Amino acid sequence: MGFKIEHVRLHWIEMPLVHFFETSFGRTYSRQMILVEVCCGGVSGWGEVTCGEHPYYNEEWTEGAWELLNAYIVPAVLGKSFEKAAEVGKCTAGMKGHRMTRGGLEAACWDLEARLAGVPLWKLIGGGARPEIPCGVSIGIQDSVAQLLGKIHTEVDAGYQRIKMKIKPGWDVEVIREVRREFPSILLMADANSAYTLADIDHLKKLDEFNLMMIEQPLSHDEIIDHAQLQAALDTPICLDECIRTAHHAEQALRLKAGRIINIKLGRVGGFAEAIKVHDICQRHGIPVWCGGMLESGIGRAHNIALATLPNFVLPGDVSASRRYWKRDIIDPWVDITPRGTIVTGDAPGFGYPLDLEFLESVRTRHESHAAQ
Ligand code: OSB
Ligand code: MG
């Protein structure tokens, strides 16, 4: 079928989080997000740039993404025709890094292709291995252990299958001990967001007593070799997040045994084409994957749900209900979970959730429109 990128509209939206989210690199109260709308023949496809407000998770941040989209990424594709969304990434491949920004546009093109073909996005990407995806939650660093325990109770009661807690030096071994005392048998994991170094090996070994499913990204955001050394010293499986930005990184990490599990984030690897490659490599190596999150709005969340229907997404991901993040989402209905802690996929074309355009416009603070000649 194919499509031509006739129009690109960029929407900058600001939405406060229901509860602040704190990781080892900082606390977020309100999200600044860029939505990318690509248009062909009166049909729009939507994507989301999943970077943070500041360049602390990786090198990307909202303001930078906005500049890059307007000055480089949109001009690289505007007016061009493509047979498949899988080809769009090559137009921006000369730009180094900034995969979340390039991936926001790429994902929008997949949604556009799916809508033009009248198929759900999960079908277009080759997913659909399961009609409902298993869900976990990611719980940030809190002001007190009591507050953390309260939050875990809420999420376990809601049915979520796995709890991830954020850790950092000073909020790790003793906090996890308390959590394990209160919840001896839940599926539990910890995410350090690169807060440790190899000098902390003895300290990190103390985590082995807590029967964690995995520890996510303990070491530097770009350090695969050190993770291999740490994994050799730990019983707890390491899961890589920040380190895996391409399929090639995944291959290197698996060859070096730098981890036993991989978190795939659609944006971090630059969109669906690369995410599928990472998925396939892990599957060939017998390495399970799960879908990570970046506190997305309904659009990014719906893309994550589609991605998580690929066969090797066998572990519960960080994709959870809209209401955990927002008072009101930009899609209607919102993403919700079943009492089994799953999200059910549907058959609507594209990412599958109708947009609440009126609300979207009410939270939009910047807008840019690019038309092909
Ligand atoms: O490392 O997975 C991470 C949020 C922002 C930045 C990095 C991470 C996260 C999360 C939240 O863990 C996942 C979510 O609920 O969207
Ligand atoms: Mg992480």
PDB file of N, CA, C and O in Angstrom, residues 122 125-136 161-162 213-214 239-241 244 250 261-269 271-284 286-293 296 300-319 341-343 345:
ATOM      1  N   TRP A 122      -0.624  -4.193  16.631  1.00  0.00           N
ATOM      2  CA  TRP A 122       0.033  -5.428  17.088  1.00  0.00           C
ATOM      3  C   TRP A 122       0.116  -6.452  15.964  1.00  0.00           C
ATOM      4  O   TRP A 122       1.055  -7.230  15.874  1.00  0.00           O
ATOM      5  N   ILE A 125       2.975  -5.447  13.400  1.00  0.00           N
ATOM      6  CA  ILE A 125       4.364  -5.710  13.837  1.00  0.00           C
ATOM      7  C   ILE A 125       4.653  -7.204  13.965  1.00  0.00           C
ATOM      8  O   ILE A 125       5.769  -7.590  14.302  1.00  0.00           O
ATOM      9  N   GLY A 126       3.647  -8.037  13.708  1.00  0.00           N
ATOM     10  CA  GLY A 126       3.876  -9.483  13.824  1.00  0.00           C
ATOM     11  C   GLY A 126       3.630 -10.011  15.220  1.00  0.00           C
ATOM     12  O   GLY A 126       4.085 -11.094  15.578  1.00  0.00           O
ATOM     13  N   GLY A 127       2.896  -9.232  16.037  1.00  0.00           N
ATOM     14  CA  GLY A 127       2.585  -9.652  17.409  1.00  0.00           C
ATOM     15  C   GLY A 127       1.305 -10.468  17.460  1.00  0.00           C
ATOM     16  O   GLY A 127       0.921 -11.102  16.482  1.00  0.00           O
ATOM     17  N   GLY A 128       0.644 -10.394  18.614  1.00  0.00           N
ATOM     18  CA  GLY A 128      -0.589 -11.157  18.778  1.00  0.00           C
ATOM     19  C   GLY A 128      -0.350 -12.538  19.351  1.00  0.00           C
ATOM     20  O   GLY A 128      -1.222 -13.408  19.296  1.00  0.00           O
ATOM     21  N   ALA A 129       0.842 -12.753  19.925  1.00  0.00           N
ATOM     22  CA  ALA A 129       1.147 -14.063  20.521  1.00  0.00           C
ATOM     23  C   ALA A 129       0.258 -14.348  21.723  1.00  0.00           C
ATOM     24  O   ALA A 129       0.088 -15.496  22.111  1.00  0.00           O
ATOM     25  N   ARG A 130      -0.273 -13.287  22.332  1.00  0.00           N
ATOM     26  CA  ARG A 130      -1.163 -13.473  23.480  1.00  0.00           C
ATOM     27  C   ARG A 130      -2.243 -12.392  23.431  1.00  0.00           C
ATOM     28  O   ARG A 130      -1.956 -11.249  23.077  1.00  0.00           O
ATOM     29  N   PRO A 131      -3.485 -12.746  23.797  1.00  0.00           N
ATOM     30  CA  PRO A 131      -4.578 -11.774  23.734  1.00  0.00           C
ATOM     31  C   PRO A 131      -4.529 -10.773  24.876  1.00  0.00           C
ATOM     32  O   PRO A 131      -5.142  -9.709  24.812  1.00  0.00           O
ATOM     33  N   GLU A 132      -3.821 -11.094  25.943  1.00  0.00           N
ATOM     34  CA  GLU A 132      -3.661 -10.124  27.030  1.00  0.00           C
ATOM     35  C   GLU A 132      -2.227 -10.176  27.531  1.00  0.00           C
ATOM     36  O   GLU A 132      -1.615 -11.245  27.569  1.00  0.00           O
ATOM     37  N   ILE A 133      -1.704  -9.030  27.867  1.00  0.00           N
ATOM     38  CA  ILE A 133      -0.292  -8.979  28.267  1.00  0.00           C
ATOM     39  C   ILE A 133      -0.178  -8.902  29.796  1.00  0.00           C
ATOM     40  O   ILE A 133      -0.969  -8.223  30.456  1.00  0.00           O
ATOM     41  N   PRO A 134       0.806  -9.605  30.365  1.00  0.00           N
ATOM     42  CA  PRO A 134       0.990  -9.576  31.826  1.00  0.00           C
ATOM     43  C   PRO A 134       1.625  -8.268  32.276  1.00  0.00           C
ATOM     44  O   PRO A 134       2.549  -7.772  31.648  1.00  0.00           O
ATOM     45  N   CYS A 135       1.096  -7.691  33.372  1.00  0.00           N
ATOM     46  CA  CYS A 135       1.530  -6.359  33.796  1.00  0.00           C
ATOM     47  C   CYS A 135       2.151  -6.334  35.179  1.00  0.00           C
ATOM     48  O   CYS A 135       1.672  -6.993  36.103  1.00  0.00           O
ATOM     49  N   GLY A 136       3.188  -5.537  35.288  1.00  0.00           N
ATOM     50  CA  GLY A 136       3.773  -5.215  36.579  1.00  0.00           C
ATOM     51  C   GLY A 136       3.713  -3.718  36.783  1.00  0.00           C
ATOM     52  O   GLY A 136       3.197  -2.982  35.935  1.00  0.00           O
ATOM     53  N   GLN A 161       1.101  -8.272  38.630  1.00  0.00           N
ATOM     54  CA  GLN A 161       1.769  -9.561  38.796  1.00  0.00           C
ATOM     55  C   GLN A 161       3.193  -9.454  39.341  1.00  0.00           C
ATOM     56  O   GLN A 161       3.754 -10.441  39.796  1.00  0.00           O
ATOM     57  N   ARG A 162       3.778  -8.264  39.225  1.00  0.00           N
ATOM     58  CA  ARG A 162       5.174  -8.119  39.637  1.00  0.00           C
ATOM     59  C   ARG A 162       5.409  -6.694  40.098  1.00  0.00           C
ATOM     60  O   ARG A 162       4.880  -5.751  39.519  1.00  0.00           O
ATOM     61  N   MET A 213      13.624 -11.282  41.304  1.00  0.00           N
ATOM     62  CA  MET A 213      13.544 -11.802  39.920  1.00  0.00           C
ATOM     63  C   MET A 213      14.744 -11.338  39.116  1.00  0.00           C
ATOM     64  O   MET A 213      15.229 -12.032  38.235  1.00  0.00           O
ATOM     65  N   MET A 214      15.159 -10.084  39.395  1.00  0.00           N
ATOM     66  CA  MET A 214      16.282  -9.507  38.659  1.00  0.00           C
ATOM     67  C   MET A 214      16.639  -8.174  39.299  1.00  0.00           C
ATOM     68  O   MET A 214      15.827  -7.583  40.024  1.00  0.00           O
ATOM     69  N   CYS A 239      19.176  -7.536  34.607  1.00  0.00           N
ATOM     70  CA  CYS A 239      18.383  -7.139  33.443  1.00  0.00           C
ATOM     71  C   CYS A 239      18.963  -5.829  32.929  1.00  0.00           C
ATOM     72  O   CYS A 239      19.167  -4.887  33.697  1.00  0.00           O
ATOM     73  N   LEU A 240      19.237  -5.749  31.646  1.00  0.00           N
ATOM     74  CA  LEU A 240      19.785  -4.514  31.083  1.00  0.00           C
ATOM     75  C   LEU A 240      18.670  -3.644  30.513  1.00  0.00           C
ATOM     76  O   LEU A 240      17.763  -4.128  29.841  1.00  0.00           O
ATOM     77  N   ASP A 241      18.764  -2.348  30.812  1.00  0.00           N
ATOM     78  CA  ASP A 241      17.815  -1.355  30.286  1.00  0.00           C
ATOM     79  C   ASP A 241      18.629  -0.337  29.469  1.00  0.00           C
ATOM     80  O   ASP A 241      18.836  -0.518  28.251  1.00  0.00           O
ATOM     81  N   ILE A 244      21.097  -1.088  26.374  1.00  0.00           N
ATOM     82  CA  ILE A 244      20.703  -1.721  25.104  1.00  0.00           C
ATOM     83  C   ILE A 244      19.983  -0.703  24.226  1.00  0.00           C
ATOM     84  O   ILE A 244      18.782  -0.475  24.359  1.00  0.00           O
ATOM     85  N   ALA A 250      22.513  -5.554  22.024  1.00  0.00           N
ATOM     86  CA  ALA A 250      21.910  -6.754  22.616  1.00  0.00           C
ATOM     87  C   ALA A 250      22.779  -7.971  22.320  1.00  0.00           C
ATOM     88  O   ALA A 250      23.062  -8.782  23.209  1.00  0.00           O
ATOM     89  N   ILE A 261      18.372 -11.147  31.277  1.00  0.00           N
ATOM     90  CA  ILE A 261      17.040 -10.651  30.902  1.00  0.00           C
ATOM     91  C   ILE A 261      17.250  -9.287  30.254  1.00  0.00           C
ATOM     92  O   ILE A 261      18.173  -8.549  30.629  1.00  0.00           O
ATOM     93  N   ILE A 262      16.386  -8.950  29.287  1.00  0.00           N
ATOM     94  CA  ILE A 262      16.477  -7.606  28.701  1.00  0.00           C
ATOM     95  C   ILE A 262      15.122  -6.902  28.746  1.00  0.00           C
ATOM     96  O   ILE A 262      14.073  -7.504  28.463  1.00  0.00           O
ATOM     97  N   ASN A 263      15.179  -5.632  29.169  1.00  0.00           N
ATOM     98  CA  ASN A 263      14.026  -4.736  29.146  1.00  0.00           C
ATOM     99  C   ASN A 263      14.076  -4.036  27.782  1.00  0.00           C
ATOM    100  O   ASN A 263      15.066  -3.401  27.455  1.00  0.00           O
ATOM    101  N   ILE A 264      13.018  -4.195  26.994  1.00  0.00           N
ATOM    102  CA  ILE A 264      12.966  -3.493  25.703  1.00  0.00           C
ATOM    103  C   ILE A 264      12.055  -2.275  25.855  1.00  0.00           C
ATOM    104  O   ILE A 264      10.901  -2.396  26.274  1.00  0.00           O
ATOM    105  N   LYS A 265      12.617  -1.106  25.540  1.00  0.00           N
ATOM    106  CA  LYS A 265      11.807   0.111  25.485  1.00  0.00           C
ATOM    107  C   LYS A 265      11.790   0.560  24.038  1.00  0.00           C
ATOM    108  O   LYS A 265      12.843   0.754  23.423  1.00  0.00           O
ATOM    109  N   LEU A 266      10.601   0.783  23.553  1.00  0.00           N
ATOM    110  CA  LEU A 266      10.402   1.152  22.154  1.00  0.00           C
ATOM    111  C   LEU A 266      11.229   2.383  21.780  1.00  0.00           C
ATOM    112  O   LEU A 266      11.918   2.394  20.758  1.00  0.00           O
ATOM    113  N   GLY A 267      11.159   3.415  22.587  1.00  0.00           N
ATOM    114  CA  GLY A 267      11.872   4.651  22.275  1.00  0.00           C
ATOM    115  C   GLY A 267      13.374   4.490  22.380  1.00  0.00           C
ATOM    116  O   GLY A 267      14.122   4.915  21.500  1.00  0.00           O
ATOM    117  N   ARG A 268      13.820   3.861  23.461  1.00  0.00           N
ATOM    118  CA  ARG A 268      15.263   3.738  23.714  1.00  0.00           C
ATOM    119  C   ARG A 268      16.014   3.131  22.540  1.00  0.00           C
ATOM    120  O   ARG A 268      17.171   3.464  22.281  1.00  0.00           O
ATOM    121  N   VAL A 269      15.389   2.214  21.819  1.00  0.00           N
ATOM    122  CA  VAL A 269      16.057   1.558  20.688  1.00  0.00           C
ATOM    123  C   VAL A 269      15.677   2.211  19.347  1.00  0.00           C
ATOM    124  O   VAL A 269      16.097   1.735  18.297  1.00  0.00           O
ATOM    125  N   GLY A 271      12.490   2.831  17.968  1.00  0.00           N
ATOM    126  CA  GLY A 271      11.240   2.506  17.273  1.00  0.00           C
ATOM    127  C   GLY A 271      11.024   1.011  17.098  1.00  0.00           C
ATOM    128  O   GLY A 271      11.783   0.183  17.611  1.00  0.00           O
ATOM    129  N   PHE A 272       9.958   0.709  16.345  1.00  0.00           N
ATOM    130  CA  PHE A 272       9.523  -0.691  16.228  1.00  0.00           C
ATOM    131  C   PHE A 272      10.513  -1.569  15.473  1.00  0.00           C
ATOM    132  O   PHE A 272      10.731  -2.725  15.842  1.00  0.00           O
ATOM    133  N   ALA A 273      11.095  -1.046  14.380  1.00  0.00           N
ATOM    134  CA  ALA A 273      11.963  -1.918  13.570  1.00  0.00           C
ATOM    135  C   ALA A 273      13.104  -2.463  14.425  1.00  0.00           C
ATOM    136  O   ALA A 273      13.390  -3.675  14.402  1.00  0.00           O
ATOM    137  N   GLU A 274      13.738  -1.578  15.209  1.00  0.00           N
ATOM    138  CA  GLU A 274      14.873  -2.019  16.035  1.00  0.00           C
ATOM    139  C   GLU A 274      14.382  -2.846  17.234  1.00  0.00           C
ATOM    140  O   GLU A 274      15.036  -3.822  17.621  1.00  0.00           O
ATOM    141  N   ALA A 275      13.232  -2.471  17.800  1.00  0.00           N
ATOM    142  CA  ALA A 275      12.703  -3.226  18.945  1.00  0.00           C
ATOM    143  C   ALA A 275      12.427  -4.676  18.548  1.00  0.00           C
ATOM    144  O   ALA A 275      12.694  -5.611  19.318  1.00  0.00           O
ATOM    145  N   ILE A 276      11.911  -4.858  17.344  1.00  0.00           N
ATOM    146  CA  ILE A 276      11.628  -6.216  16.870  1.00  0.00           C
ATOM    147  C   ILE A 276      12.938  -7.000  16.706  1.00  0.00           C
ATOM    148  O   ILE A 276      13.030  -8.177  17.060  1.00  0.00           O
ATOM    149  N   LYS A 277      13.978  -6.301  16.209  1.00  0.00           N
ATOM    150  CA  LYS A 277      15.287  -6.971  16.059  1.00  0.00           C
ATOM    151  C   LYS A 277      15.852  -7.397  17.417  1.00  0.00           C
ATOM    152  O   LYS A 277      16.375  -8.500  17.562  1.00  0.00           O
ATOM    153  N   VAL A 278      15.749  -6.506  18.397  1.00  0.00           N
ATOM    154  CA  VAL A 278      16.252  -6.843  19.738  1.00  0.00           C
ATOM    155  C   VAL A 278      15.468  -8.041  20.277  1.00  0.00           C
ATOM    156  O   VAL A 278      16.044  -9.000  20.821  1.00  0.00           O
ATOM    157  N   HIS A 279      14.154  -7.982  20.112  1.00  0.00           N
ATOM    158  CA  HIS A 279      13.296  -9.091  20.535  1.00  0.00           C
ATOM    159  C   HIS A 279      13.731 -10.407  19.902  1.00  0.00           C
ATOM    160  O   HIS A 279      13.859 -11.439  20.573  1.00  0.00           O
ATOM    161  N   ASP A 280      13.977 -10.388  18.602  1.00  0.00           N
ATOM    162  CA  ASP A 280      14.302 -11.622  17.874  1.00  0.00           C
ATOM    163  C   ASP A 280      15.655 -12.195  18.319  1.00  0.00           C
ATOM    164  O   ASP A 280      15.803 -13.414  18.460  1.00  0.00           O
ATOM    165  N   ILE A 281      16.624 -11.303  18.533  1.00  0.00           N
ATOM    166  CA  ILE A 281      17.945 -11.768  18.986  1.00  0.00           C
ATOM    167  C   ILE A 281      17.829 -12.437  20.352  1.00  0.00           C
ATOM    168  O   ILE A 281      18.380 -13.516  20.586  1.00  0.00           O
ATOM    169  N   CYS A 282      17.094 -11.799  21.259  1.00  0.00           N
ATOM    170  CA  CYS A 282      16.924 -12.377  22.601  1.00  0.00           C
ATOM    171  C   CYS A 282      16.229 -13.729  22.510  1.00  0.00           C
ATOM    172  O   CYS A 282      16.615 -14.689  23.182  1.00  0.00           O
ATOM    173  N   GLN A 283      15.217 -13.792  21.666  1.00  0.00           N
ATOM    174  CA  GLN A 283      14.487 -15.053  21.525  1.00  0.00           C
ATOM    175  C   GLN A 283      15.421 -16.173  21.046  1.00  0.00           C
ATOM    176  O   GLN A 283      15.390 -17.279  21.568  1.00  0.00           O
ATOM    177  N   ARG A 284      16.259 -15.847  20.056  1.00  0.00           N
ATOM    178  CA  ARG A 284      17.217 -16.852  19.547  1.00  0.00           C
ATOM    179  C   ARG A 284      18.172 -17.327  20.630  1.00  0.00           C
ATOM    180  O   ARG A 284      18.591 -18.473  20.639  1.00  0.00           O
ATOM    181  N   GLY A 286      17.431 -17.483  23.802  1.00  0.00           N
ATOM    182  CA  GLY A 286      16.706 -17.996  24.965  1.00  0.00           C
ATOM    183  C   GLY A 286      16.691 -17.018  26.129  1.00  0.00           C
ATOM    184  O   GLY A 286      16.605 -17.414  27.296  1.00  0.00           O
ATOM    185  N   ILE A 287      16.776 -15.727  25.818  1.00  0.00           N
ATOM    186  CA  ILE A 287      16.766 -14.678  26.849  1.00  0.00           C
ATOM    187  C   ILE A 287      15.379 -14.037  26.870  1.00  0.00           C
ATOM    188  O   ILE A 287      14.934 -13.469  25.866  1.00  0.00           O
ATOM    189  N   PRO A 288      14.671 -14.108  28.008  1.00  0.00           N
ATOM    190  CA  PRO A 288      13.329 -13.499  28.057  1.00  0.00           C
ATOM    191  C   PRO A 288      13.404 -11.974  28.078  1.00  0.00           C
ATOM    192  O   PRO A 288      14.371 -11.407  28.581  1.00  0.00           O
ATOM    193  N   VAL A 289      12.384 -11.328  27.522  1.00  0.00           N
ATOM    194  CA  VAL A 289      12.320  -9.869  27.546  1.00  0.00           C
ATOM    195  C   VAL A 289      10.996  -9.412  28.149  1.00  0.00           C
ATOM    196  O   VAL A 289      10.042 -10.183  28.255  1.00  0.00           O
ATOM    197  N   TRP A 290      10.962  -8.148  28.547  1.00  0.00           N
ATOM    198  CA  TRP A 290       9.717  -7.510  28.985  1.00  0.00           C
ATOM    199  C   TRP A 290       9.731  -6.064  28.523  1.00  0.00           C
ATOM    200  O   TRP A 290      10.766  -5.528  28.153  1.00  0.00           O
ATOM    201  N   CYS A 291       8.550  -5.469  28.501  1.00  0.00           N
ATOM    202  CA  CYS A 291       8.412  -4.128  27.947  1.00  0.00           C
ATOM    203  C   CYS A 291       8.559  -3.082  29.048  1.00  0.00           C
ATOM    204  O   CYS A 291       7.795  -3.081  30.012  1.00  0.00           O
ATOM    205  N   GLY A 292       9.541  -2.208  28.891  1.00  0.00           N
ATOM    206  CA  GLY A 292       9.751  -1.133  29.853  1.00  0.00           C
ATOM    207  C   GLY A 292       8.836   0.039  29.575  1.00  0.00           C
ATOM    208  O   GLY A 292       8.141   0.088  28.559  1.00  0.00           O
ATOM    209  N   GLY A 293       8.845   0.999  30.477  1.00  0.00           N
ATOM    210  CA  GLY A 293       8.006   2.193  30.313  1.00  0.00           C
ATOM    211  C   GLY A 293       8.791   3.444  30.632  1.00  0.00           C
ATOM    212  O   GLY A 293       9.846   3.389  31.265  1.00  0.00           O
ATOM    213  N   GLU A 296       4.663   7.056  30.036  1.00  0.00           N
ATOM    214  CA  GLU A 296       4.057   7.528  28.798  1.00  0.00           C
ATOM    215  C   GLU A 296       2.608   7.981  28.968  1.00  0.00           C
ATOM    216  O   GLU A 296       1.891   7.504  29.845  1.00  0.00           O
ATOM    217  N   GLY A 300       1.901   6.518  23.890  1.00  0.00           N
ATOM    218  CA  GLY A 300       3.078   5.676  24.090  1.00  0.00           C
ATOM    219  C   GLY A 300       2.723   4.378  24.792  1.00  0.00           C
ATOM    220  O   GLY A 300       3.283   3.312  24.501  1.00  0.00           O
ATOM    221  N   ARG A 301       1.778   4.454  25.706  1.00  0.00           N
ATOM    222  CA  ARG A 301       1.331   3.271  26.444  1.00  0.00           C
ATOM    223  C   ARG A 301       0.711   2.251  25.481  1.00  0.00           C
ATOM    224  O   ARG A 301       0.991   1.047  25.545  1.00  0.00           O
ATOM    225  N   ALA A 302      -0.139   2.734  24.577  1.00  0.00           N
ATOM    226  CA  ALA A 302      -0.791   1.840  23.616  1.00  0.00           C
ATOM    227  C   ALA A 302       0.243   1.198  22.674  1.00  0.00           C
ATOM    228  O   ALA A 302       0.125   0.031  22.303  1.00  0.00           O
ATOM    229  N   HIS A 303       1.277   1.959  22.296  1.00  0.00           N
ATOM    230  CA  HIS A 303       2.340   1.376  21.476  1.00  0.00           C
ATOM    231  C   HIS A 303       3.060   0.266  22.243  1.00  0.00           C
ATOM    232  O   HIS A 303       3.391  -0.780  21.683  1.00  0.00           O
ATOM    233  N   ASN A 304       3.300   0.512  23.543  1.00  0.00           N
ATOM    234  CA  ASN A 304       3.965  -0.504  24.361  1.00  0.00           C
ATOM    235  C   ASN A 304       3.135  -1.782  24.440  1.00  0.00           C
ATOM    236  O   ASN A 304       3.679  -2.889  24.425  1.00  0.00           O
ATOM    237  N   ILE A 305       1.825  -1.613  24.547  1.00  0.00           N
ATOM    238  CA  ILE A 305       0.946  -2.783  24.634  1.00  0.00           C
ATOM    239  C   ILE A 305       1.057  -3.618  23.364  1.00  0.00           C
ATOM    240  O   ILE A 305       1.180  -4.850  23.405  1.00  0.00           O
ATOM    241  N   ALA A 306       1.054  -2.942  22.212  1.00  0.00           N
ATOM    242  CA  ALA A 306       1.205  -3.660  20.940  1.00  0.00           C
ATOM    243  C   ALA A 306       2.534  -4.416  20.911  1.00  0.00           C
ATOM    244  O   ALA A 306       2.589  -5.613  20.575  1.00  0.00           O
ATOM    245  N   LEU A 307       3.611  -3.728  21.308  1.00  0.00           N
ATOM    246  CA  LEU A 307       4.946  -4.351  21.292  1.00  0.00           C
ATOM    247  C   LEU A 307       4.971  -5.603  22.166  1.00  0.00           C
ATOM    248  O   LEU A 307       5.545  -6.631  21.784  1.00  0.00           O
ATOM    249  N   ALA A 308       4.326  -5.515  23.329  1.00  0.00           N
ATOM    250  CA  ALA A 308       4.381  -6.612  24.302  1.00  0.00           C
ATOM    251  C   ALA A 308       3.582  -7.846  23.878  1.00  0.00           C
ATOM    252  O   ALA A 308       3.573  -8.845  24.596  1.00  0.00           O
ATOM    253  N   THR A 309       2.936  -7.798  22.718  1.00  0.00           N
ATOM    254  CA  THR A 309       2.257  -9.008  22.222  1.00  0.00           C
ATOM    255  C   THR A 309       3.186  -9.883  21.382  1.00  0.00           C
ATOM    256  O   THR A 309       2.784 -10.950  20.934  1.00  0.00           O
ATOM    257  N   LEU A 310       4.438  -9.434  21.161  1.00  0.00           N
ATOM    258  CA  LEU A 310       5.403 -10.300  20.466  1.00  0.00           C
ATOM    259  C   LEU A 310       5.728 -11.499  21.372  1.00  0.00           C
ATOM    260  O   LEU A 310       5.708 -11.379  22.601  1.00  0.00           O
ATOM    261  N   PRO A 311       6.054 -12.648  20.762  1.00  0.00           N
ATOM    262  CA  PRO A 311       6.093 -13.892  21.535  1.00  0.00           C
ATOM    263  C   PRO A 311       7.080 -13.952  22.697  1.00  0.00           C
ATOM    264  O   PRO A 311       6.801 -14.591  23.704  1.00  0.00           O
ATOM    265  N   ASN A 312       8.229 -13.275  22.583  1.00  0.00           N
ATOM    266  CA  ASN A 312       9.233 -13.432  23.648  1.00  0.00           C
ATOM    267  C   ASN A 312       9.058 -12.459  24.815  1.00  0.00           C
ATOM    268  O   ASN A 312       9.878 -12.420  25.725  1.00  0.00           O
ATOM    269  N   PHE A 313       7.978 -11.654  24.788  1.00  0.00           N
ATOM    270  CA  PHE A 313       7.680 -10.794  25.950  1.00  0.00           C
ATOM    271  C   PHE A 313       6.963 -11.654  26.990  1.00  0.00           C
ATOM    272  O   PHE A 313       5.769 -11.519  27.199  1.00  0.00           O
ATOM    273  N   VAL A 314       7.710 -12.538  27.625  1.00  0.00           N
ATOM    274  CA  VAL A 314       7.093 -13.534  28.501  1.00  0.00           C
ATOM    275  C   VAL A 314       7.028 -13.077  29.960  1.00  0.00           C
ATOM    276  O   VAL A 314       6.357 -13.706  30.778  1.00  0.00           O
ATOM    277  N   LEU A 315       7.712 -11.997  30.309  1.00  0.00           N
ATOM    278  CA  LEU A 315       7.697 -11.526  31.701  1.00  0.00           C
ATOM    279  C   LEU A 315       6.802 -10.290  31.823  1.00  0.00           C
ATOM    280  O   LEU A 315       6.679  -9.515  30.871  1.00  0.00           O
ATOM    281  N   PRO A 316       6.172 -10.091  32.999  1.00  0.00           N
ATOM    282  CA  PRO A 316       5.343  -8.887  33.177  1.00  0.00           C
ATOM    283  C   PRO A 316       6.183  -7.631  32.993  1.00  0.00           C
ATOM    284  O   PRO A 316       7.316  -7.548  33.477  1.00  0.00           O
ATOM    285  N   GLY A 317       5.636  -6.648  32.264  1.00  0.00           N
ATOM    286  CA  GLY A 317       6.376  -5.422  31.969  1.00  0.00           C
ATOM    287  C   GLY A 317       5.973  -4.269  32.870  1.00  0.00           C
ATOM    288  O   GLY A 317       5.182  -4.431  33.797  1.00  0.00           O
ATOM    289  N   ASP A 318       6.512  -3.082  32.562  1.00  0.00           N
ATOM    290  CA  ASP A 318       6.174  -1.855  33.292  1.00  0.00           C
ATOM    291  C   ASP A 318       5.031  -1.114  32.608  1.00  0.00           C
ATOM    292  O   ASP A 318       4.970   0.114  32.645  1.00  0.00           O
ATOM    293  N   VAL A 319       4.156  -1.828  31.948  1.00  0.00           N
ATOM    294  CA  VAL A 319       3.031  -1.193  31.268  1.00  0.00           C
ATOM    295  C   VAL A 319       1.810  -1.379  32.154  1.00  0.00           C
ATOM    296  O   VAL A 319       1.358  -2.498  32.351  1.00  0.00           O
ATOM    297  N   GLY A 341      -4.360  -8.815  36.484  1.00  0.00           N
ATOM    298  CA  GLY A 341      -3.118  -8.078  36.259  1.00  0.00           C
ATOM    299  C   GLY A 341      -2.653  -8.152  34.828  1.00  0.00           C
ATOM    300  O   GLY A 341      -1.460  -8.286  34.552  1.00  0.00           O
ATOM    301  N   THR A 342      -3.620  -8.055  33.907  1.00  0.00           N
ATOM    302  CA  THR A 342      -3.273  -8.073  32.481  1.00  0.00           C
ATOM    303  C   THR A 342      -3.961  -6.914  31.768  1.00  0.00           C
ATOM    304  O   THR A 342      -4.930  -6.351  32.281  1.00  0.00           O
ATOM    305  N   ILE A 343      -3.461  -6.583  30.589  1.00  0.00           N
ATOM    306  CA  ILE A 343      -4.139  -5.638  29.707  1.00  0.00           C
ATOM    307  C   ILE A 343      -4.587  -6.416  28.476  1.00  0.00           C
ATOM    308  O   ILE A 343      -3.787  -7.140  27.858  1.00  0.00           O
ATOM    309  N   THR A 345      -5.803  -6.792  24.671  1.00  0.00           N
ATOM    310  CA  THR A 345      -5.653  -6.054  23.410  1.00  0.00           C
ATOM    311  C   THR A 345      -6.953  -6.127  22.617  1.00  0.00           C
ATOM    312  O   THR A 345      -7.764  -7.033  22.801  1.00  0.00           O
TER     313      THR A 345
END
